Amino acid sequence: MSTQYTIGLDYGTNSVRALIVNVANGAEVAAAVWIYSHGTQGVILSRDPNLARQHPADYLTGAETTIKQALAMAKKTVRGFKAGQVIGIGVDTTGSTPLPVDENGQPLVFQKKFASNPAAMAWLWKDHTGIAEATEITALARRMRPQYLAKCGGTYSSEWFFSKILKCLRAAPEVFNAAHSWIELSDFVPAALTDMLHPDKFIAGICAAGHKAMYSATWGGYPDKAFLSKLNPKLGALRDRLPKRVLAVDSAVGTLTADWAKRTGLSAGIPVTVGAFDAHTGAIGAGVKPGTLVKIIGTSTCDISVRVNTAKLADIPGVCGIVDGSVVPGYFGIEAGQSAVGDIFNWLVNYMQPGGAKAGSHEELTKGALKLQPGESGLLALDWNNGNRTVLVDQQLTGLLLGQTLYTTPAEVYRALIEATAYGALTIINRYEEYGVKIFEVVNCGGIAEKSPLVMQTYADITGRPMKISRSAQTCALGSAIAAAVVAGAHKDFATAQKKMTGLKPTVYKPNPKAHAIYKKLYALYKQLHDAFGTKQWNGNLHNVMKELIVIRDCVRR
Amino acid sequence: MSTQYTIGLDYGTNSVRALIVNVANGAEVAAAVWIYSHGTQGVILSRDPNLARQHPADYLTGAETTIKQALAMAKKTVRGFKAGQVIGIGVDTTGSTPLPVDENGQPLVFQKKFASNPAAMAWLWKDHTGIAEATEITALARRMRPQYLAKCGGTYSSEWFFSKILKCLRAAPEVFNAAHSWIELSDFVPAALTDMLHPDKFIAGICAAGHKAMYSATWGGYPDKAFLSKLNPKLGALRDRLPKRVLAVDSAVGTLTADWAKRTGLSAGIPVTVGAFDAHTGAIGAGVKPGTLVKIIGTSTCDISVRVNTAKLADIPGVCGIVDGSVVPGYFGIEAGQSAVGDIFNWLVNYMQPGGAKAGSHEELTKGALKLQPGESGLLALDWNNGNRTVLVDQQLTGLLLGQTLYTTPAEVYRALIEATAYGALTIINRYEEYGVKIFEVVNCGGIAEKSPLVMQTYADITGRPMKISRSAQTCALGSAIAAAVVAGAHKDFATAQKKMTGLKPTVYKPNPKAHAIYKKLYALYKQLHDAFGTKQWNGNLHNVMKELIVIRDCVRR
């Protein structure tokens, strides 16, 4: 039998990637990336800093362009490669990124009258225009359907499905009224590739539906009509027009159409899997299993772990969601995340140092930060420049830097910001463990994990756990390719596929016990600030914070 | 009668200045500045960031050099000017800046064996090596002599006389044991110019003794022997060798010696006034009177006000001192201060922007900050990068910046730091008023006051009081020259001398009611942080802070 391949199609914030993977060993034989053509690197912005939209045409152009390019590259790099050896396609995307569609399943923005209306485009994951609506949904659910909130950490986010749709209903009723239905980007792409792009045929992924749209088999699917109608009768009516079938990534949505086969060069009829969010397929691609936390570290992070779904799992307050089958079928998928990680470091480099250039680059700041001992700077920061996704679930939190003197340097601040994100990571791990989900190791993915020993060692020292790095630099696309391999029958299940197709880099960052001991003290101070500014329950004094930092600093410097 | 002049000799942190002033109208006819030759711009530093010393040779060389140069300049600029028209010299210095002297009154560091020993030099005001000693003195006084603390704000500072001497006794006993006595810089210079440089003849200024050495006529002078002995018997023994006479700036220490007349070109026999601290003579030079707060704004601030000494004045917790006659004879002098103002702005420009250059200069940041509305940035800062002198009296407090997002700019931070120092200024004013000292207007002195309409308007908007600017750019030296004019008999009293010799610039910054209203809300949040991190009494929640800042921000941006 000749070598078989699958394609992972990975839709990010600024670009889409097609990755061709050998199903026998996970070798990534070819890839292509296409930057979206609309807006600023694919994101349509406005005067409102909360608004972020995408044009769905980019999704279709992107699939065609990248698949064609990746196939061309594979033909060059793999002797005898033929497009016919590709046996399936998996799809992952950002999310929650819903878009309004018409009676034919076509994006509303494709209609001339809505062609330049941002409300008719895809509402990108980081669009926060629905803050008031999220608050309203949370408040109503707390009163009327507390079970809905229990599975998504206690708070419904402005980034999520119904917040965005309700916001559209209020702010752009002409769009809401013209829309027949709404579909997540992760469901839109598989439907478009397989001739399932029709409201009657739509299949939703359990990943998006479960984590972002309060879908659960326990209560019969999406939130009930009475609940949605209470928010707005039109939202209640919309429920009837949402996808009827909701499946996991071990199912196919359908098979590639002849048209798409012609456009890409692939064989018609190969399966296209149910779509999922990038972080979730990323966890698959990083080899997620019980006891392992996968951190996809980029501008923000997604933290994914799984737990067998045969044992009972308590609701975990503050995590973004616990959904049966949302990552790997047969397991609860648990999603958490940090609203900003790389973005905070970029803020210091790009925004806070206008004269920047070489002196203030990531490389130079890293050099300076590496010379410092834990606690030496006397600084402590909160990692909330973009709010807090887990465990506080509060977009209206902001950054905090404390302990600066007249001699504090950018390298010290840089290290303090890295430490802050590590404290944020530890806070998530601690929350998991409080509710019985043990985390023994962390597998990290993304450019920062691969390129910054400073960040990885700091994470190991602060969390007290080994930091491992995924072998693949494209775990999200790889995970989609793995799902496609399972769906196409190349492997009998995900565990087998992961064993064959994923791996780790040889470098492991182990906690330094001396550094960990100092960071334990610093984390206690972080936790004080975290609770004081982030929760209503906290009631105490912070007089100790600056003083203890000085004691630790002087102790380290001595 | 030909025109008469006096000289103000003003010893700063990095340089000394001689100013020649016309006693009839305050015209500043000539000036000369000399940067100290020892250490880094006159300051001897070490690996210990708390250490800051000066070499007393710089004080003597500085007097000779600047007086000679100023006289030479006056001869060029004033037709017919003769050195003989100078009728007196006034002296002001930094403080508390004590130095150890031998049996002959000579600085100990002039002895060969101590020539390079920093402990034998002058302990500059900003030397904080005596933090532990300050805590010890405060604790003992609280138990044993609470009255000592009541007049200096409730806490004895590490910057002050006995903290430094006790630290020397502990850390450099060979220096302490070799010293016959200790003298403040403000007392050393007048003694050196007048042949009074002998321990039996030393005269201390009430300004230094009262504000920094717990001296008060109420309890018979310096702290009693039993108290000092309890700290260390050798400190108790030292009390007998401290200056016996303590006077205000309306007295002369003596007259200029023939030797100094020869060295400078001045007439021998002209009076040299009792010395005082720069901020105190600065208040005289700015026209201080009841109801006016004089702010000397530089790297840090000194805030000086006066109140008639015929009425009773309550102790004011947290102010640096209330001393009868320490500023203007016949009035209580009240001293407060902010540990860092210009220094905080300099930190952002010089330390936080290594690539800095033009993009990050004070001028460019000011331009950016001027475009912002109050509250628009969503930022809030504490002005504690160098601790808090008033009202918390705590060197171990540090900076805090809160509210940053992923888009926060240096100009926004710059404005937030300026606002933070203004909130600090308002906190001092509020404390004065709580204890019955009304402040109707603020007269500002120093480069920042003259050059930054942004800072001055912000101060007006935040404090709700008009900000005026002293006419003289050298109020400290001018104040010394005014004291010399009174002592030399050119004016009958300080009120008359001030009326003739001081003035204001025409520009007055008046509070903008709309800005003031927003700042009232922001100040309430500042006060929350201030109390939470700065006091042990506070016990509450800070969950509102970040959210209220966002509400204010969104309201301003709309």
Short mmCIF file of N, CA, C and O in Angstrom, two decimals, chain A residues 372-375 415 419 423 457-458 460-464 510-523 552 556:
data_model
loop_
_atom_site.label_atom_id
_atom_site.label_comp_id
_atom_site.label_asym_id
_atom_site.label_seq_id
_atom_site.Cartn_x
_atom_site.Cartn_y
_atom_site.Cartn_z
N LEU A 372 18.85 38.07 35.52
CA LEU A 372 18.21 38.35 36.82
C LEU A 372 17.85 37.07 37.55
O LEU A 372 17.51 36.05 36.94
N GLN A 373 17.91 37.13 38.86
CA GLN A 373 17.43 36.04 39.70
C GLN A 373 15.94 36.24 39.97
O GLN A 373 15.46 37.38 39.96
N PRO A 374 15.22 35.16 40.26
CA PRO A 374 13.83 35.33 40.68
C PRO A 374 13.78 36.29 41.88
O PRO A 374 14.59 36.15 42.80
N GLY A 375 12.87 37.22 41.84
CA GLY A 375 12.69 38.13 42.98
C GLY A 375 13.64 39.31 43.02
O GLY A 375 13.44 40.24 43.78
N ARG A 415 10.86 40.61 32.35
CA ARG A 415 10.85 39.38 33.15
C ARG A 415 9.62 39.32 34.06
O ARG A 415 8.99 38.27 34.21
N GLU A 419 6.87 36.41 34.18
CA GLU A 419 6.50 35.76 35.44
C GLU A 419 4.99 35.87 35.68
O GLU A 419 4.36 34.91 36.14
N TYR A 423 2.43 32.95 36.54
CA TYR A 423 1.54 32.89 37.71
C TYR A 423 0.11 32.63 37.25
O TYR A 423 -0.64 31.89 37.88
N GLN A 457 11.69 28.08 31.08
CA GLN A 457 12.31 27.81 32.39
C GLN A 457 11.53 28.52 33.49
O GLN A 457 11.32 27.98 34.58
N THR A 458 11.10 29.75 33.20
CA THR A 458 10.31 30.50 34.19
C THR A 458 9.00 29.75 34.49
O THR A 458 8.59 29.65 35.65
N ALA A 460 8.48 26.53 34.22
CA ALA A 460 8.83 25.34 35.01
C ALA A 460 9.08 25.72 36.46
O ALA A 460 8.57 25.09 37.39
N ASP A 461 9.86 26.81 36.66
CA ASP A 461 10.23 27.22 38.02
C ASP A 461 9.00 27.68 38.81
O ASP A 461 8.92 27.47 40.01
N ILE A 462 8.09 28.34 38.14
CA ILE A 462 6.92 28.89 38.85
C ILE A 462 5.86 27.81 39.09
O ILE A 462 5.29 27.72 40.17
N THR A 463 5.62 26.98 38.08
CA THR A 463 4.55 25.97 38.26
C THR A 463 5.08 24.74 39.00
O THR A 463 4.28 23.93 39.48
N GLY A 464 6.41 24.57 39.06
CA GLY A 464 6.97 23.38 39.71
C GLY A 464 6.73 22.11 38.91
O GLY A 464 6.71 21.01 39.47
N LYS A 510 13.18 21.51 33.40
CA LYS A 510 12.79 21.00 34.72
C LYS A 510 12.83 22.12 35.76
O LYS A 510 13.70 22.99 35.70
N PRO A 511 11.93 22.09 36.74
CA PRO A 511 11.93 23.15 37.75
C PRO A 511 13.24 23.16 38.54
O PRO A 511 13.73 22.11 38.92
N ASN A 512 13.77 24.35 38.75
CA ASN A 512 14.93 24.54 39.62
C ASN A 512 14.39 24.73 41.03
O ASN A 512 13.64 25.68 41.29
N PRO A 513 14.75 23.83 41.97
CA PRO A 513 14.11 23.86 43.30
C PRO A 513 14.34 25.18 44.04
O PRO A 513 13.45 25.66 44.72
N LYS A 514 15.53 25.78 43.86
CA LYS A 514 15.82 27.03 44.56
C LYS A 514 14.93 28.16 44.01
O LYS A 514 14.35 28.94 44.77
N ALA A 515 14.84 28.22 42.69
CA ALA A 515 13.99 29.24 42.08
C ALA A 515 12.52 29.00 42.45
O ALA A 515 11.79 29.94 42.77
N HIS A 516 12.13 27.72 42.44
CA HIS A 516 10.74 27.40 42.77
C HIS A 516 10.39 27.86 44.18
O HIS A 516 9.28 28.36 44.42
N ALA A 517 11.34 27.73 45.10
CA ALA A 517 11.09 28.14 46.50
C ALA A 517 10.84 29.64 46.57
O ALA A 517 9.94 30.10 47.29
N ILE A 518 11.62 30.42 45.83
CA ILE A 518 11.41 31.88 45.84
C ILE A 518 10.08 32.22 45.16
O ILE A 518 9.31 33.04 45.65
N TYR A 519 9.82 31.54 44.06
CA TYR A 519 8.59 31.83 43.33
C TYR A 519 7.34 31.45 44.12
O TYR A 519 6.27 32.02 43.91
N LYS A 520 7.48 30.49 45.02
CA LYS A 520 6.33 30.15 45.88
C LYS A 520 5.92 31.37 46.70
O LYS A 520 4.74 31.67 46.86
N LYS A 521 6.93 32.07 47.23
CA LYS A 521 6.63 33.27 48.02
C LYS A 521 6.03 34.36 47.13
O LYS A 521 5.09 35.06 47.51
N LEU A 522 6.62 34.51 45.95
CA LEU A 522 6.13 35.56 45.04
C LEU A 522 4.71 35.24 44.56
O LEU A 522 3.87 36.14 44.42
N TYR A 523 4.45 33.96 44.35
CA TYR A 523 3.10 33.59 43.90
C TYR A 523 2.06 33.91 44.97
O TYR A 523 0.93 34.32 44.65
N ILE A 552 12.27 39.94 49.85
CA ILE A 552 12.71 38.89 48.92
C ILE A 552 13.84 39.43 48.04
O ILE A 552 14.86 38.78 47.84
N VAL A 556 17.65 37.98 47.88
CA VAL A 556 18.23 37.42 46.64
C VAL A 556 19.51 38.16 46.27
O VAL A 556 20.49 37.56 45.85
#
